[in-house]
Amino acid sequence: MTSGERPFVCAASVTGAHHLREGRPCQDAYRAERLVDTLLLVVADGHGSSPRGAEGAELALEAAGRVLAHVQEEAARLRPAEDLRPLRRLVEQHARGRLVRLWRELAQALAPNAALKDFGSTLLCALWTPDYLVALRLGDGDLVLVEDGRPRPLLALPEEEEVGDETQSLCGPSAEHAVRALVRPAPRGEALLLLATDGYAKSYDDPEALSAVALGYLQQVRERGAAAVEERLPSYLQRVTEQGSGDDITCVLAGRVAPP
Amino acid sequence: MTNARDDLPGGPVSARPLHFFFIADCSGSMAGEKIGTLNEAIRESIPAMRKVAEGNPNARVEVQAIRFSAGAQWHTPRAVPVETFDWTPLSANGQTDMGAALTLCSQALKTPPMPQRALPPVLVLVSDGQPTDDFDFGLKQLLAEPWGKKAVRIAIAIGDDCDLDVLRRFNGNPELEPLVARDAASLVRFIRWASTAVLKAASAPASQAAGAALVHVPLPPPPASPPPGSANDIW
């Protein structure tokens, strides 16, 4: 994060309206932290068909936190402010595989005799420092970056993967290859990054609707402040799940806005 | 002061659409009691479909129907919300152009008009005979669409003259054999099961890892098909 703008982080998670009707718990998990000038953001969605999906989502937070911490340590040596290519190689060649392996080790340590698919979960995560933004995704959900006033989906999936309720997963046989990664310079100026589980986008007819959602949140943070948005976020998400998809919904918002 | 009801970022949200298709054989061999029973079974299933839909306000159920004989046509000109859906009786005459029906259905499953965020569509194919046109081409067209591939496909055979292998390929589900109705009561039961239990399963699919299961939407067990040779067999 650079000076000039105020950094912010907001996050909330609600149990899906349909899950509540069926007496099922929320199987999403999130982590949203601001550490001095760095943002660590993780969202995971345990599969409804996985009996221990909620635990799998928590393990995804743990794995992503460790892997992104390692990326940050290595980045200090790789001088990404001068050249992003070494960092990109590190993420492409090592971080993606490490993420999946670590999640699997954690699941096996927790329940050595359980099947990995019992813990199935998706994962979206980002590390945003003053010099670079690293984002990783495995499975459905959305990442949207608003920069220069324009929203842009990051690491978008091909249409075939966006259709239906099957998704790439940490428990999948080709998980390591299915992890999508992005390494780019840190957004400059006013910016917002939105990470959300798929229940959010599935509440809108327009597949690009989360771009408008992200813009709307940036405007609210600018006008009302992050604390006010964080206070409202659970009621927004509650309304979206009740009138929309009925699924669990988790949303993490982070970035910076210009001072008033 | 503005509240969270007025200023939802991104604007209004809505329930996920679920498209339910009846694909009905109207060939000449269906004339008489078969088509009459099918009309009655679908008509009687509508209130139960509405009840299922009411139980899940996060799904917006819309119903469409295709009839096939010499060629295939939309029996309903557009998708109709189940709340206002009414069944216009089918009549029977001509051949069994099942392939044309699947091709027509594949066009409705393209994205767009089908939204990416839709719930898995349900396709209920009812037939008493063997395709008289290029079934393989129609099935290929259907499965070329992501929503065709991921649809819940249920085949119901009327009588023993159907090509069950064709219907198995339509189902594409090793856990579900085509349902064989040899009497009116069985046909009614199968239509009721497809339009309620299957509809309910498709309206709230649990997310799952791609490739983890053989089927996209796990289904409740169907009613049993009475064995051939039962006293009630009429078809």
mmCIF file of C-alpha atoms in Angstrom, chain A residues 17-18 21-22 24 45-50 117 140 159-169 171-173 198 200-205 207 209 212-214 216-217 220 224 232 235-237 239-247, chain B residues 1-17 55-60 110-112 114-120 144-147 149-150 200 202-213 215-218:
data_model
loop_
_atom_site.group_PDB
_atom_site.id
_atom_site.type_symbol
_atom_site.label_atom_id
_atom_site.label_comp_id
_atom_site.label_asym_id
_atom_site.label_seq_id
_atom_site.Cartn_x
_atom_site.Cartn_y
_atom_site.Cartn_z
ATOM 1 C CA ALA A 17 -31.016 -18.783 3.011
ATOM 2 C CA HIS A 18 -31.497 -22.249 1.554
ATOM 3 C CA ARG A 21 -34.132 -23.742 5.630
ATOM 4 C CA GLU A 22 -32.380 -27.123 5.503
ATOM 5 C CA ARG A 24 -27.185 -26.741 7.221
ATOM 6 C CA ASP A 45 -16.100 -22.180 -0.068
ATOM 7 C CA GLY A 46 -16.459 -25.714 1.265
ATOM 8 C CA HIS A 47 -18.510 -27.909 -1.072
ATOM 9 C CA GLY A 48 -22.074 -28.666 -0.052
ATOM 10 C CA SER A 49 -21.509 -32.275 -1.042
ATOM 11 C CA SER A 50 -18.419 -32.612 1.194
ATOM 12 C CA LYS A 117 -13.137 -35.215 -1.073
ATOM 13 C CA ASP A 140 -15.561 -20.841 -8.680
ATOM 14 C CA GLU A 159 -17.673 -20.359 -19.708
ATOM 15 C CA GLU A 160 -17.818 -24.141 -19.395
ATOM 16 C CA GLU A 161 -16.497 -23.913 -15.825
ATOM 17 C CA GLU A 162 -18.921 -21.136 -14.911
ATOM 18 C CA VAL A 163 -21.957 -23.247 -15.813
ATOM 19 C CA GLY A 164 -23.467 -25.388 -13.066
ATOM 20 C CA ASP A 165 -22.526 -26.183 -9.502
ATOM 21 C CA GLU A 166 -19.488 -28.336 -10.130
ATOM 22 C CA THR A 167 -16.183 -26.635 -9.595
ATOM 23 C CA GLN A 168 -12.463 -27.188 -9.564
ATOM 24 C CA SER A 169 -11.472 -28.048 -6.033
ATOM 25 C CA CYS A 171 -9.535 -32.126 -3.465
ATOM 26 C CA GLY A 172 -9.642 -32.597 -7.249
ATOM 27 C CA PRO A 173 -7.167 -34.913 -9.000
ATOM 28 C CA ASP A 198 -20.046 -17.976 -6.058
ATOM 29 C CA TYR A 200 -22.899 -13.713 -4.727
ATOM 30 C CA ALA A 201 -22.601 -13.678 -8.554
ATOM 31 C CA LYS A 202 -25.270 -16.380 -8.917
ATOM 32 C CA SER A 203 -27.767 -13.922 -7.456
ATOM 33 C CA TYR A 204 -27.634 -11.740 -10.577
ATOM 34 C CA ASP A 205 -28.878 -12.369 -14.101
ATOM 35 C CA PRO A 207 -22.718 -12.560 -15.284
ATOM 36 C CA ALA A 209 -22.820 -7.941 -12.215
ATOM 37 C CA ALA A 212 -21.089 -3.126 -10.707
ATOM 38 C CA VAL A 213 -21.157 -4.503 -7.163
ATOM 39 C CA ALA A 214 -17.453 -3.741 -6.699
ATOM 40 C CA GLY A 216 -20.827 0.304 -5.724
ATOM 41 C CA TYR A 217 -18.789 -0.746 -2.700
ATOM 42 C CA GLN A 220 -19.782 3.604 -0.518
ATOM 43 C CA ARG A 224 -19.352 6.706 4.095
ATOM 44 C CA ARG A 232 -23.773 -2.851 6.529
ATOM 45 C CA SER A 235 -27.233 -7.126 5.952
ATOM 46 C CA TYR A 236 -26.398 -6.657 2.269
ATOM 47 C CA LEU A 237 -25.222 -10.249 1.990
ATOM 48 C CA ARG A 239 -30.531 -9.739 1.474
ATOM 49 C CA VAL A 240 -28.606 -11.127 -1.491
ATOM 50 C CA THR A 241 -28.859 -14.719 -0.294
ATOM 51 C CA GLU A 242 -32.532 -14.392 0.671
ATOM 52 C CA GLN A 243 -33.667 -12.845 -2.597
ATOM 53 C CA GLY A 244 -30.967 -14.350 -4.782
ATOM 54 C CA SER A 245 -29.115 -17.646 -4.913
ATOM 55 C CA GLY A 246 -29.906 -18.931 -1.403
ATOM 56 C CA ASP A 247 -26.265 -20.011 -1.122
ATOM 57 C CA MET B 1 -30.927 8.171 6.245
ATOM 58 C CA THR B 2 -30.469 5.564 3.534
ATOM 59 C CA ASN B 3 -30.660 1.978 4.732
ATOM 60 C CA ALA B 4 -29.290 -1.281 3.442
ATOM 61 C CA ARG B 5 -32.559 -2.041 1.639
ATOM 62 C CA ASP B 6 -32.241 0.954 -0.657
ATOM 63 C CA ASP B 7 -28.616 0.983 -1.621
ATOM 64 C CA LEU B 8 -27.619 -2.585 -2.328
ATOM 65 C CA PRO B 9 -24.427 -2.335 -4.419
ATOM 66 C CA GLY B 10 -25.007 -3.762 -7.894
ATOM 67 C CA GLY B 11 -28.783 -3.361 -7.778
ATOM 68 C CA PRO B 12 -31.577 -5.902 -7.426
ATOM 69 C CA VAL B 13 -30.898 -9.606 -7.138
ATOM 70 C CA SER B 14 -33.159 -12.489 -8.111
ATOM 71 C CA ALA B 15 -33.620 -16.228 -7.650
ATOM 72 C CA ARG B 16 -31.762 -18.606 -9.969
ATOM 73 C CA PRO B 17 -33.823 -19.792 -12.932
ATOM 74 C CA GLY B 55 -40.730 -24.509 -1.016
ATOM 75 C CA ASN B 56 -37.599 -22.974 -2.520
ATOM 76 C CA PRO B 57 -37.919 -19.239 -3.184
ATOM 77 C CA ASN B 58 -34.278 -19.195 -4.358
ATOM 78 C CA ALA B 59 -35.256 -21.104 -7.510
ATOM 79 C CA ARG B 60 -37.486 -19.640 -10.223
ATOM 80 C CA LYS B 110 -27.341 -22.183 -25.387
ATOM 81 C CA THR B 111 -25.763 -19.508 -23.189
ATOM 82 C CA PRO B 112 -27.445 -17.096 -23.814
ATOM 83 C CA MET B 114 -29.730 -19.748 -20.731
ATOM 84 C CA PRO B 115 -27.879 -17.786 -18.061
ATOM 85 C CA GLN B 116 -24.622 -19.142 -16.668
ATOM 86 C CA ARG B 117 -25.994 -18.868 -13.167
ATOM 87 C CA ALA B 118 -29.059 -21.021 -13.861
ATOM 88 C CA LEU B 119 -29.781 -24.158 -11.899
ATOM 89 C CA PRO B 120 -29.346 -27.398 -13.834
ATOM 90 C CA ALA B 144 -22.333 -29.928 -27.198
ATOM 91 C CA GLU B 145 -23.996 -27.302 -25.028
ATOM 92 C CA PRO B 146 -22.564 -27.004 -21.508
ATOM 93 C CA TRP B 147 -26.088 -26.875 -20.129
ATOM 94 C CA LYS B 149 -24.248 -31.847 -20.771
ATOM 95 C CA LYS B 150 -25.038 -30.750 -17.227
ATOM 96 C CA LYS B 200 -36.580 -30.511 -5.999
ATOM 97 C CA ALA B 202 -32.227 -29.870 -9.259
ATOM 98 C CA SER B 203 -33.429 -26.731 -7.506
ATOM 99 C CA ALA B 204 -30.877 -27.028 -4.709
ATOM 100 C CA PRO B 205 -27.819 -28.870 -5.987
ATOM 101 C CA ALA B 206 -24.948 -29.159 -3.533
ATOM 102 C CA SER B 207 -21.707 -27.817 -4.956
ATOM 103 C CA GLN B 208 -19.196 -30.540 -5.678
ATOM 104 C CA ALA B 209 -15.734 -31.055 -7.067
ATOM 105 C CA ALA B 210 -15.720 -31.407 -10.847
ATOM 106 C CA GLY B 211 -15.360 -35.046 -11.803
ATOM 107 C CA ALA B 212 -15.834 -36.275 -8.243
ATOM 108 C CA ALA B 213 -19.148 -37.935 -8.987
ATOM 109 C CA VAL B 215 -23.675 -37.511 -12.015
ATOM 110 C CA HIS B 216 -24.070 -33.738 -11.801
ATOM 111 C CA VAL B 217 -27.132 -33.817 -9.540
ATOM 112 C CA PRO B 218 -27.712 -36.804 -7.241
#
